[in-house]
PDB file of C-alpha atoms in Angstrom:
ATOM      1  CA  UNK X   1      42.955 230.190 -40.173  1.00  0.00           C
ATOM      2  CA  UNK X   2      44.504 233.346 -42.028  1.00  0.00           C
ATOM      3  CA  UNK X   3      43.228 231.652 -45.530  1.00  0.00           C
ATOM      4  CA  UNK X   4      39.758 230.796 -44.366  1.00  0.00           C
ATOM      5  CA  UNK X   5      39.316 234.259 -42.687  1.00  0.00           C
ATOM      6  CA  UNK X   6      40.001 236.119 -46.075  1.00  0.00           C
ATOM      7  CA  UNK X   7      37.892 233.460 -47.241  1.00  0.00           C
ATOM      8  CA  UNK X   8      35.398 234.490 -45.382  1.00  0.00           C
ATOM      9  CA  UNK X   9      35.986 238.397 -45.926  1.00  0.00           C
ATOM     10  CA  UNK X  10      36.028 237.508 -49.635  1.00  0.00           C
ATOM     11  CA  UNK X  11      32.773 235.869 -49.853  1.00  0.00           C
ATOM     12  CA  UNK X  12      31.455 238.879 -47.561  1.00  0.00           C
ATOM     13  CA  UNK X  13      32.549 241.422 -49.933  1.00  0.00           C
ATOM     14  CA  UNK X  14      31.209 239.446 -52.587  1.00  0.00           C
ATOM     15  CA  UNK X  15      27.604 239.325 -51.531  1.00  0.00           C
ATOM     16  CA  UNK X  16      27.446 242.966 -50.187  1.00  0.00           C
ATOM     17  CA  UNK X  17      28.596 243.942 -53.854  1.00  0.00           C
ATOM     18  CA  UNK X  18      25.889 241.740 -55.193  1.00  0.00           C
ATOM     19  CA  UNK X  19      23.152 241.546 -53.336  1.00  0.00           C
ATOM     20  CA  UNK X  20      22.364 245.235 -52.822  1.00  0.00           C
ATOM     21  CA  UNK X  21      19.984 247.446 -53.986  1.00  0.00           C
ATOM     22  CA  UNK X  22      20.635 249.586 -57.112  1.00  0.00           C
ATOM     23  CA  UNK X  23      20.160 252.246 -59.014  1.00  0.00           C
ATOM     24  CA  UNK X  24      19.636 252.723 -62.529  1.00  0.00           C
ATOM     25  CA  UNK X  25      21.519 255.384 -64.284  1.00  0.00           C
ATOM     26  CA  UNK X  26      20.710 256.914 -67.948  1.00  0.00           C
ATOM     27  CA  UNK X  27      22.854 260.238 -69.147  1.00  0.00           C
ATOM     28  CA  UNK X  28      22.496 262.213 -72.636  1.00  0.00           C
ATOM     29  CA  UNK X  29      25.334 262.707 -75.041  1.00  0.00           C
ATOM     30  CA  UNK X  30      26.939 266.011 -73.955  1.00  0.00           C
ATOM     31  CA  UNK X  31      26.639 264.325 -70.126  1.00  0.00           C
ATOM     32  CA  UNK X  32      28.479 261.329 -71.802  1.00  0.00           C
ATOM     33  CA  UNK X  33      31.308 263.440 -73.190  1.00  0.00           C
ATOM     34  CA  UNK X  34      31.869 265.515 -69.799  1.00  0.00           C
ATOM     35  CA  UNK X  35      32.482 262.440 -68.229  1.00  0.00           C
ATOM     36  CA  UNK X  36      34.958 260.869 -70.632  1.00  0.00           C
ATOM     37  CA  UNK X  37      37.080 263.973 -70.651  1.00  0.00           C
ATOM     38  CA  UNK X  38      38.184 262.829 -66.852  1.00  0.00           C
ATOM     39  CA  UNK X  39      38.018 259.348 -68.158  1.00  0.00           C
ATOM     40  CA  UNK X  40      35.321 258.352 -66.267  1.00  0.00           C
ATOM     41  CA  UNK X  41      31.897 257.180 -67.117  1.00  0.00           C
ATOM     42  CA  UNK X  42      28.185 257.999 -66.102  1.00  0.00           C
ATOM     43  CA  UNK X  43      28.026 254.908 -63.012  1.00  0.00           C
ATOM     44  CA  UNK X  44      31.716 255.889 -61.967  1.00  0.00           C
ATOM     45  CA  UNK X  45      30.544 259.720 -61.389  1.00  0.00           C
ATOM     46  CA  UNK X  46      27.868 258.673 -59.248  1.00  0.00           C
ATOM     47  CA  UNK X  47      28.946 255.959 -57.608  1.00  0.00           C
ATOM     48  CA  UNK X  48      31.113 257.817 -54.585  1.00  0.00           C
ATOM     49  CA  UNK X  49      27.760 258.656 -53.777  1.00  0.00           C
ATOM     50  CA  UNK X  50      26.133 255.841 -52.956  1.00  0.00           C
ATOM     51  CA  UNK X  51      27.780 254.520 -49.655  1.00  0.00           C
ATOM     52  CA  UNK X  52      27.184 255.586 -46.044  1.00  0.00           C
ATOM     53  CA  UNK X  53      29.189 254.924 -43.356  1.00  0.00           C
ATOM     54  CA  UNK X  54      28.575 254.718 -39.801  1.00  0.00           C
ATOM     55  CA  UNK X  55      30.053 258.360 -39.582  1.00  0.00           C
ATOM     56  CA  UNK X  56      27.349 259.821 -41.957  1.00  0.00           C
ATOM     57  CA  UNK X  57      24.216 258.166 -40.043  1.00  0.00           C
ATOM     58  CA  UNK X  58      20.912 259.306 -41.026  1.00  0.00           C
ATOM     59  CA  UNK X  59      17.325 259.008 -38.808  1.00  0.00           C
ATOM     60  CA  UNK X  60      14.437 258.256 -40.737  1.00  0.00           C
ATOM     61  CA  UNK X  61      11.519 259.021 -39.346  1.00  0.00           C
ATOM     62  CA  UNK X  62       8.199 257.574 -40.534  1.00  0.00           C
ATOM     63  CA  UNK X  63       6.142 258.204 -37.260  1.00  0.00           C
ATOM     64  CA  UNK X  64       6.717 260.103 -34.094  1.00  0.00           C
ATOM     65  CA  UNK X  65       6.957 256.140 -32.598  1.00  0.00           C
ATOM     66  CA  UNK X  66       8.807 254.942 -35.768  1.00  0.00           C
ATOM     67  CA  UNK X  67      12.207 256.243 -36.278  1.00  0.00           C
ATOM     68  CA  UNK X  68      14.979 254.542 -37.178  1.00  0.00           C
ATOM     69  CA  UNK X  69      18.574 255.270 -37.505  1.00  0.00           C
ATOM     70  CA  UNK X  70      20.245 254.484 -40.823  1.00  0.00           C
ATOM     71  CA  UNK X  71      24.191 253.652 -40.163  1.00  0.00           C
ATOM     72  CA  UNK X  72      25.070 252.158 -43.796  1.00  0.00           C
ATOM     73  CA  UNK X  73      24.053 251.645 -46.857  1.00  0.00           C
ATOM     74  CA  UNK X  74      25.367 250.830 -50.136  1.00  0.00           C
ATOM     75  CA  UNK X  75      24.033 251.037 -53.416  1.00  0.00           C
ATOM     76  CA  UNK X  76      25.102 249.296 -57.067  1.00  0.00           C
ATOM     77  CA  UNK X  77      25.131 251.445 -59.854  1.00  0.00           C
ATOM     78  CA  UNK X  78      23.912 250.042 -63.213  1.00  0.00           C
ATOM     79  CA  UNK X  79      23.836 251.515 -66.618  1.00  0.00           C
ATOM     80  CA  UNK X  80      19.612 251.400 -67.287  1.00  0.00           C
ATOM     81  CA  UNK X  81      20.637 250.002 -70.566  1.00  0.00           C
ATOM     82  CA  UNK X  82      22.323 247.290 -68.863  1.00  0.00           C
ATOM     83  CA  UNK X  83      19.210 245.843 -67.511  1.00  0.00           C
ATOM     84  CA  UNK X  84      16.727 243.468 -69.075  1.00  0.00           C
ATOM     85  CA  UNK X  85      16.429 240.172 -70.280  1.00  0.00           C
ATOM     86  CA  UNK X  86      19.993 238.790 -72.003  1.00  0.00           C
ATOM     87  CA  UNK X  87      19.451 235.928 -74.578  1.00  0.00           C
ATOM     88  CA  UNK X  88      17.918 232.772 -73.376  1.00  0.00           C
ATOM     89  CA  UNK X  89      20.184 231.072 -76.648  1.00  0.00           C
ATOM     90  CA  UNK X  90      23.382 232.674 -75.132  1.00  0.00           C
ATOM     91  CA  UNK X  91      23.186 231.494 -71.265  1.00  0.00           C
ATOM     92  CA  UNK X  92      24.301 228.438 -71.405  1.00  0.00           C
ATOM     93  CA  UNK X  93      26.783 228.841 -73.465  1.00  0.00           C
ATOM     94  CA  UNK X  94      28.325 231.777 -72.018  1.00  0.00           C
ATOM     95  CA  UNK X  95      27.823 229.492 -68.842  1.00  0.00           C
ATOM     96  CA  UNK X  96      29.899 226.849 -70.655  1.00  0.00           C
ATOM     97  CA  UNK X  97      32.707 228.539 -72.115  1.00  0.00           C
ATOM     98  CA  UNK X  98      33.567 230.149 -68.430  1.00  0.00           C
ATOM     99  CA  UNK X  99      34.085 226.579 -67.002  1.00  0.00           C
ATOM    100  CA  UNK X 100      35.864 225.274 -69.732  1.00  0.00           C
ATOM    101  CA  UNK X 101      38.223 227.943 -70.191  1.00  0.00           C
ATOM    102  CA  UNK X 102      39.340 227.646 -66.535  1.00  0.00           C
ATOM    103  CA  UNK X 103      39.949 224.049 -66.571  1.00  0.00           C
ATOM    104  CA  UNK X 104      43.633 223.361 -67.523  1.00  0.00           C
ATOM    105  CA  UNK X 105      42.432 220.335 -69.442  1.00  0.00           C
ATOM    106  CA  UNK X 106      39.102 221.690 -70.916  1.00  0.00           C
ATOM    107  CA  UNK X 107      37.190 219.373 -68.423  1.00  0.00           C
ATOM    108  CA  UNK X 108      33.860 220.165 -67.039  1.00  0.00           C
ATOM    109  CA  UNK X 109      34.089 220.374 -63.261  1.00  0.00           C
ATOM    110  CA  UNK X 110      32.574 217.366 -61.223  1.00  0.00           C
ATOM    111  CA  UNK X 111      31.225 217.613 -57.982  1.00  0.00           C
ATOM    112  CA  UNK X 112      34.175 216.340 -55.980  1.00  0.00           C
ATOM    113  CA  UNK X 113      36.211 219.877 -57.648  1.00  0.00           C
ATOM    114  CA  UNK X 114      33.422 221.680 -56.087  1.00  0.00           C
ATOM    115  CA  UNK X 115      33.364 220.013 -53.020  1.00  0.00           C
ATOM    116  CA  UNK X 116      37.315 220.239 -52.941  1.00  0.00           C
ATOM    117  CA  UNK X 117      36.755 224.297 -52.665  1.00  0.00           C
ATOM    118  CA  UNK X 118      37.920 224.685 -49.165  1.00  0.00           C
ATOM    119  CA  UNK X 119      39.793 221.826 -48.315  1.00  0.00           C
ATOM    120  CA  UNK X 120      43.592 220.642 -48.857  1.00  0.00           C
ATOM    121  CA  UNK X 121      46.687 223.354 -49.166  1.00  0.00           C
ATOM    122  CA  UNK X 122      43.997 226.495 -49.280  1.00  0.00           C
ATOM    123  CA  UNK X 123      44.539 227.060 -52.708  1.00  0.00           C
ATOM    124  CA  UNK X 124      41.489 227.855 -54.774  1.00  0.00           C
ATOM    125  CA  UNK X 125      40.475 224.868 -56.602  1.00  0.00           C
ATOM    126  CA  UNK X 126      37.851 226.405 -58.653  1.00  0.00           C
ATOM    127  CA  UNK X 127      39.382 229.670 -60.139  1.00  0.00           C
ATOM    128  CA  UNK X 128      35.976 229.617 -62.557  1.00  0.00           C
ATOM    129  CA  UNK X 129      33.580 229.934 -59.807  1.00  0.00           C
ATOM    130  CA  UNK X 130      33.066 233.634 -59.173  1.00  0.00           C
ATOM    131  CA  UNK X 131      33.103 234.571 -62.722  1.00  0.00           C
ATOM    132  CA  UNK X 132      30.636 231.702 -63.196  1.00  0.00           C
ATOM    133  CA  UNK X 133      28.788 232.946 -60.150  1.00  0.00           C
ATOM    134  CA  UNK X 134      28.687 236.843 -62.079  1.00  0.00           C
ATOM    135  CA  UNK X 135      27.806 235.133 -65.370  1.00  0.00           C
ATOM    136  CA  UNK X 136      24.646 233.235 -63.637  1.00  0.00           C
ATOM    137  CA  UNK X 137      23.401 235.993 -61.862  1.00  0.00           C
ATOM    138  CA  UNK X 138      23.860 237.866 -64.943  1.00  0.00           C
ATOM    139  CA  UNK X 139      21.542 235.817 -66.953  1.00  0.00           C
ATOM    140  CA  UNK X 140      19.036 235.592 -63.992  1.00  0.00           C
ATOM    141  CA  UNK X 141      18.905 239.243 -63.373  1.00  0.00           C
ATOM    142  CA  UNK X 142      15.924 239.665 -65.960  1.00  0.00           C
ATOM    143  CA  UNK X 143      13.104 237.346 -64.003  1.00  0.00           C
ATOM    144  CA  UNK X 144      10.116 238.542 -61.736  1.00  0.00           C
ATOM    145  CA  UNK X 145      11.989 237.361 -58.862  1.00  0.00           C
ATOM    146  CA  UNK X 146      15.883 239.099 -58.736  1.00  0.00           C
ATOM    147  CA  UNK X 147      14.386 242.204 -56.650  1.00  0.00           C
ATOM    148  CA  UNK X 148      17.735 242.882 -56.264  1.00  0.00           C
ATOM    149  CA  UNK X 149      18.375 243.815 -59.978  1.00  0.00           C
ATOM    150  CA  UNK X 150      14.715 245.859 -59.970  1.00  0.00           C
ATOM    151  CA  UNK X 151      16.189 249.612 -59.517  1.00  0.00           C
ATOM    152  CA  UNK X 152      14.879 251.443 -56.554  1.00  0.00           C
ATOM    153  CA  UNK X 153      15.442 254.741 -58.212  1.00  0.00           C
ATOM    154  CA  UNK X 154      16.910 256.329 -62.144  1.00  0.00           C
ATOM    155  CA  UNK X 155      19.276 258.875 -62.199  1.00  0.00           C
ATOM    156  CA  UNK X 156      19.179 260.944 -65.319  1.00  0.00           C
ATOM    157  CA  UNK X 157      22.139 263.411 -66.015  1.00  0.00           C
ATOM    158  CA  UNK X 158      22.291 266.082 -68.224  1.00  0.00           C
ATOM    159  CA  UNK X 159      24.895 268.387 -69.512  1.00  0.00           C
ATOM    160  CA  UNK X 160      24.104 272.582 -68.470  1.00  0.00           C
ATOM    161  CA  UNK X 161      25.317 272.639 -72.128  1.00  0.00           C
ATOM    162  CA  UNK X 162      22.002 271.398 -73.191  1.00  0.00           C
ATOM    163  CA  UNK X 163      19.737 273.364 -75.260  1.00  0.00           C
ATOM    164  CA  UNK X 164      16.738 272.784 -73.119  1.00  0.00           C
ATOM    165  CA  UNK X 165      17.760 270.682 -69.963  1.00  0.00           C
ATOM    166  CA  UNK X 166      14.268 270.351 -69.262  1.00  0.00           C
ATOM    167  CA  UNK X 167      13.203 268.932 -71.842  1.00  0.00           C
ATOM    168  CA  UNK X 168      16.029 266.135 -72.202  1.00  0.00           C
ATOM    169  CA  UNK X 169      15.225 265.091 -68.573  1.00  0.00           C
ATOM    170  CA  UNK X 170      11.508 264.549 -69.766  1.00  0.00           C
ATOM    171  CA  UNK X 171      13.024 262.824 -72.327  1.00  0.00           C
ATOM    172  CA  UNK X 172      14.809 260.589 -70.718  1.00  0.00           C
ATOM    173  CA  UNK X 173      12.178 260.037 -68.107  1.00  0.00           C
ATOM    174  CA  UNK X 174      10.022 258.774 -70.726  1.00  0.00           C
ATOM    175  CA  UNK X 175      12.473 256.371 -71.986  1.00  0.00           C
ATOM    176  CA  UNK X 176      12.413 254.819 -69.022  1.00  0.00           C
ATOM    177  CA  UNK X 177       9.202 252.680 -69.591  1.00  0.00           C
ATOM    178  CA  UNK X 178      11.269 251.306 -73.373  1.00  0.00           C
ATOM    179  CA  UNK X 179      13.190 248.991 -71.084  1.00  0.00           C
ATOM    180  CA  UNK X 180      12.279 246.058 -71.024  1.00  0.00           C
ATOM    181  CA  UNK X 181      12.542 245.449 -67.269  1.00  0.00           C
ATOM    182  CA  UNK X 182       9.483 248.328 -66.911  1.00  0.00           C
ATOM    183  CA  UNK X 183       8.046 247.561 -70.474  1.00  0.00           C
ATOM    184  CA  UNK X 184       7.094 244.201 -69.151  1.00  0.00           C
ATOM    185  CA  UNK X 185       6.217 244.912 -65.967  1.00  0.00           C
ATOM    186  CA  UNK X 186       8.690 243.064 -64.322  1.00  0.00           C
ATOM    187  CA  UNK X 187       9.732 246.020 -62.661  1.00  0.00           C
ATOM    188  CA  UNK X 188       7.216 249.358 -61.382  1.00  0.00           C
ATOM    189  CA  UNK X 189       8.016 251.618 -63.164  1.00  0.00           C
ATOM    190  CA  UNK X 190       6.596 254.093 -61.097  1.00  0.00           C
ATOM    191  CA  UNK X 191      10.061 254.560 -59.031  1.00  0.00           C
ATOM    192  CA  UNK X 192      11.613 257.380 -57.873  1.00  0.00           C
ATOM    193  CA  UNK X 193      13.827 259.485 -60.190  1.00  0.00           C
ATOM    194  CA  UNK X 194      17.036 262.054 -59.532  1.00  0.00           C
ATOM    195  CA  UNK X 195      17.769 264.807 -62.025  1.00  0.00           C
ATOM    196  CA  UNK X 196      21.541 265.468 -62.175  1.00  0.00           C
ATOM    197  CA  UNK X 197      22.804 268.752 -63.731  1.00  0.00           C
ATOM    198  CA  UNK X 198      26.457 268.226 -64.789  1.00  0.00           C
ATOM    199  CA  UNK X 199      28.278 271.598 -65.496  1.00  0.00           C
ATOM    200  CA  UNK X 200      31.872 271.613 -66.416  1.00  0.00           C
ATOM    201  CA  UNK X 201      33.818 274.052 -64.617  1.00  0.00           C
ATOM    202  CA  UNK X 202      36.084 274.331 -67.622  1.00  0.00           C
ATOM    203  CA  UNK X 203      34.190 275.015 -70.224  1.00  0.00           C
ATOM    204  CA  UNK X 204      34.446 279.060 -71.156  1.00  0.00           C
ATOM    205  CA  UNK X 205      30.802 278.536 -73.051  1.00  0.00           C
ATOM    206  CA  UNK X 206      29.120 277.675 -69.916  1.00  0.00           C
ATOM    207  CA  UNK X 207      29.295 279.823 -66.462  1.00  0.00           C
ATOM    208  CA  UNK X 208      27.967 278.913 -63.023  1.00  0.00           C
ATOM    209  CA  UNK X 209      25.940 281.192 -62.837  1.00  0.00           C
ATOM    210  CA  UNK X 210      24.039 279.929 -65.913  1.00  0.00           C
ATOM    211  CA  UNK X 211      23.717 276.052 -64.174  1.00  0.00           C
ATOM    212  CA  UNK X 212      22.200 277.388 -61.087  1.00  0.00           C
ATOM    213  CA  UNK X 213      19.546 279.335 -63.549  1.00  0.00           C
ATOM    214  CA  UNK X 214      19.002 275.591 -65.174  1.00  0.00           C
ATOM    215  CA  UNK X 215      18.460 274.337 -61.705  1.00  0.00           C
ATOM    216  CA  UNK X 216      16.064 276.839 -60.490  1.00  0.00           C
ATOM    217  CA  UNK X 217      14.117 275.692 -63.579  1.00  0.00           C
ATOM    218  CA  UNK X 218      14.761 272.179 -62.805  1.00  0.00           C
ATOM    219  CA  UNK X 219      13.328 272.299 -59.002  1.00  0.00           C
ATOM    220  CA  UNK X 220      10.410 274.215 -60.712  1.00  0.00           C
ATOM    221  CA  UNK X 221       9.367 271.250 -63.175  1.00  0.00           C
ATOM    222  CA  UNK X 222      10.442 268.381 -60.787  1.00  0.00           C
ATOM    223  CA  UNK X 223      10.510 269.518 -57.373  1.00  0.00           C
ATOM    224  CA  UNK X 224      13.665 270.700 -55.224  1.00  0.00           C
ATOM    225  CA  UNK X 225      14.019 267.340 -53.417  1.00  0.00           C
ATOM    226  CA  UNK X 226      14.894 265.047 -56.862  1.00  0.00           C
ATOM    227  CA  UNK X 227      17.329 267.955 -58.495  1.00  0.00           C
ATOM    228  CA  UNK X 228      20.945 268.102 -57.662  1.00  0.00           C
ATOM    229  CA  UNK X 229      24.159 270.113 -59.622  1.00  0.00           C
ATOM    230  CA  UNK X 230      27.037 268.735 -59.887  1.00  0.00           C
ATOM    231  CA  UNK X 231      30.178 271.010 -60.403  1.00  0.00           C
ATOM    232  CA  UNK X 232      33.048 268.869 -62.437  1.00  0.00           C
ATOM    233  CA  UNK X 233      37.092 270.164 -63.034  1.00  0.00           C
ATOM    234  CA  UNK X 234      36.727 273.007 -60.604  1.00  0.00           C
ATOM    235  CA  UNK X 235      40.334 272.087 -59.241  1.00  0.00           C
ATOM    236  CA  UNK X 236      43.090 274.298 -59.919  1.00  0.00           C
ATOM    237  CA  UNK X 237      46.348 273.971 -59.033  1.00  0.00           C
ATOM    238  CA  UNK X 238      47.208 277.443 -58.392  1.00  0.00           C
ATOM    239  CA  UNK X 239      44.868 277.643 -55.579  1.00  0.00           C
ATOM    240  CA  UNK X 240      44.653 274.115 -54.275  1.00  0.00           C
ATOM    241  CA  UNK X 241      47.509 272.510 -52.579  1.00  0.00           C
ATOM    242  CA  UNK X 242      48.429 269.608 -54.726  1.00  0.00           C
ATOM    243  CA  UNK X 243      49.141 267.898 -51.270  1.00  0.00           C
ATOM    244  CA  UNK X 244      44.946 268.107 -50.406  1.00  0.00           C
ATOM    245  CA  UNK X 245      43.918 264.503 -51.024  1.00  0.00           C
ATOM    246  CA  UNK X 246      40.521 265.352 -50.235  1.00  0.00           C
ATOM    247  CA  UNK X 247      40.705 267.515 -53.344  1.00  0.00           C
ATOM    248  CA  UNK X 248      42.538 265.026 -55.463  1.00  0.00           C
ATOM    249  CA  UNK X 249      40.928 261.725 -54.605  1.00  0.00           C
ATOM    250  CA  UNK X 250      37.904 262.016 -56.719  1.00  0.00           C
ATOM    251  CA  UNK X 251      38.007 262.425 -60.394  1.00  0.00           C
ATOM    252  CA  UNK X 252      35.961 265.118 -60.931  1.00  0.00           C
ATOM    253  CA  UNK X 253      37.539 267.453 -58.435  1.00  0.00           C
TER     254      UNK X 253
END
């Protein structure tokens, strides 16, 4: 019972992770470099943003009669130059080479090791099938019909170290439509964007006081609702207890 309820839970976690809206994410060099100096990477700084729990609730109300209460969510976070089409030449190979490797005798797997998944001593008789599984959906994720791997939303992020922040979010805004999920209009891509402004706390060239300026202008081009700052290595030990997980646990604190 144990086995087959982790199982279970497995499989769960599985499809939640998969089968979930996401959100693309494009950053510009200097963003890029801020993030790999906490060794971290664009998608990892935004993703412990994208789940809400029952805790954080939210009512949405469309109507006075229609309102409805929100009490989780989660979100994938996908490089945007990690969607598209992949090679048509390359799936079934790639498709191939995961089976074969995870055979102990280079076999293909029949239907009876398929079938044999959940039965006997509860060990896992096909140790291929969830990278298979992630390879598949991979190679799928490019058609008219994955919704799930159409982006509800971009998220661009630039560095306050920018010469003209403005102008790199247009920029990347634009660059949007060269994918060729939008170019081919697979995808709308008429979807909502978020403009990040990453400032780096330790960086003597660039104050806060300076980031908030290149917000101001930010909420003036693009409107208050789609621009957010984001504040990166403001921890310090001398004033933080080292013991204050909730300042610890994140890797840009």
């Amino acid at each position: 019972m144990g086995e087959k309820k982790k199982s279970k839970n497995s499989m769960l976690g599985y499809l939640r992770g998969t089968f979930t809206p996401c959100m693309a994410v494009q950053s510009t060099p200097l963003a890029d470099e801020i993030c790999q100096k906490n060794g971290i990477s664009a998608v990892d700084l935004i993703q412990p943003f994208t789940k809400l729990s029952e805790s954080d609730g939210v009512t949405i109300t469309i109507t006075p009669e229609r309102i409805f209460q929100l009490s989780t969510l989660n979100l994938r976070i996908l490089k945007l130059s990690d969607l598209g089409f992949p090679f048509k030449e390359n799936i079934e190979a790639r498709l191939s080479a995961v089976t074969e490797d995870k055979q102990p005798t280079g076999r293909r797997p029949s239907q009876i090791d398929i079938l044999s998944y959940s039965q006997g001593d509860g060990q896992d008789k096909t140790p291929w099938f969830t990278e298979f599984t992630g390879e598949l959906i991979h190679a799928l994720r490019g058609g008219d019909c994955e919704s799930f791997n159409h982006p509800i939303s971009v998220v661009n992020i630039v560095s306050s170290m920018e010469p003209n922040v403005t102008e790199q979010l247009i920029s990347l805004s634009s660059g949007v439509t060269q994918n060729d999920l939008f170019r081919t209009s697979v995808a709308d891509p008429k979807i909502a964007r978020l403009h990040i402004l990453l400032h780096d706390n330790s960086n003597p060239n660039s104050s806060i006081e300076q980031s908030e300026s290149q917000l101001s202008e930010m909420k003036k081009t693009f409107g208050s609702a789609s621009c957010r700052l984001i504040r990166v290595n403001t921890f310090q030990p001398n004033i933080h207890s080292r013991s204050d997980e909730s300042r610890t646990q994140l890797p840009w604190k």
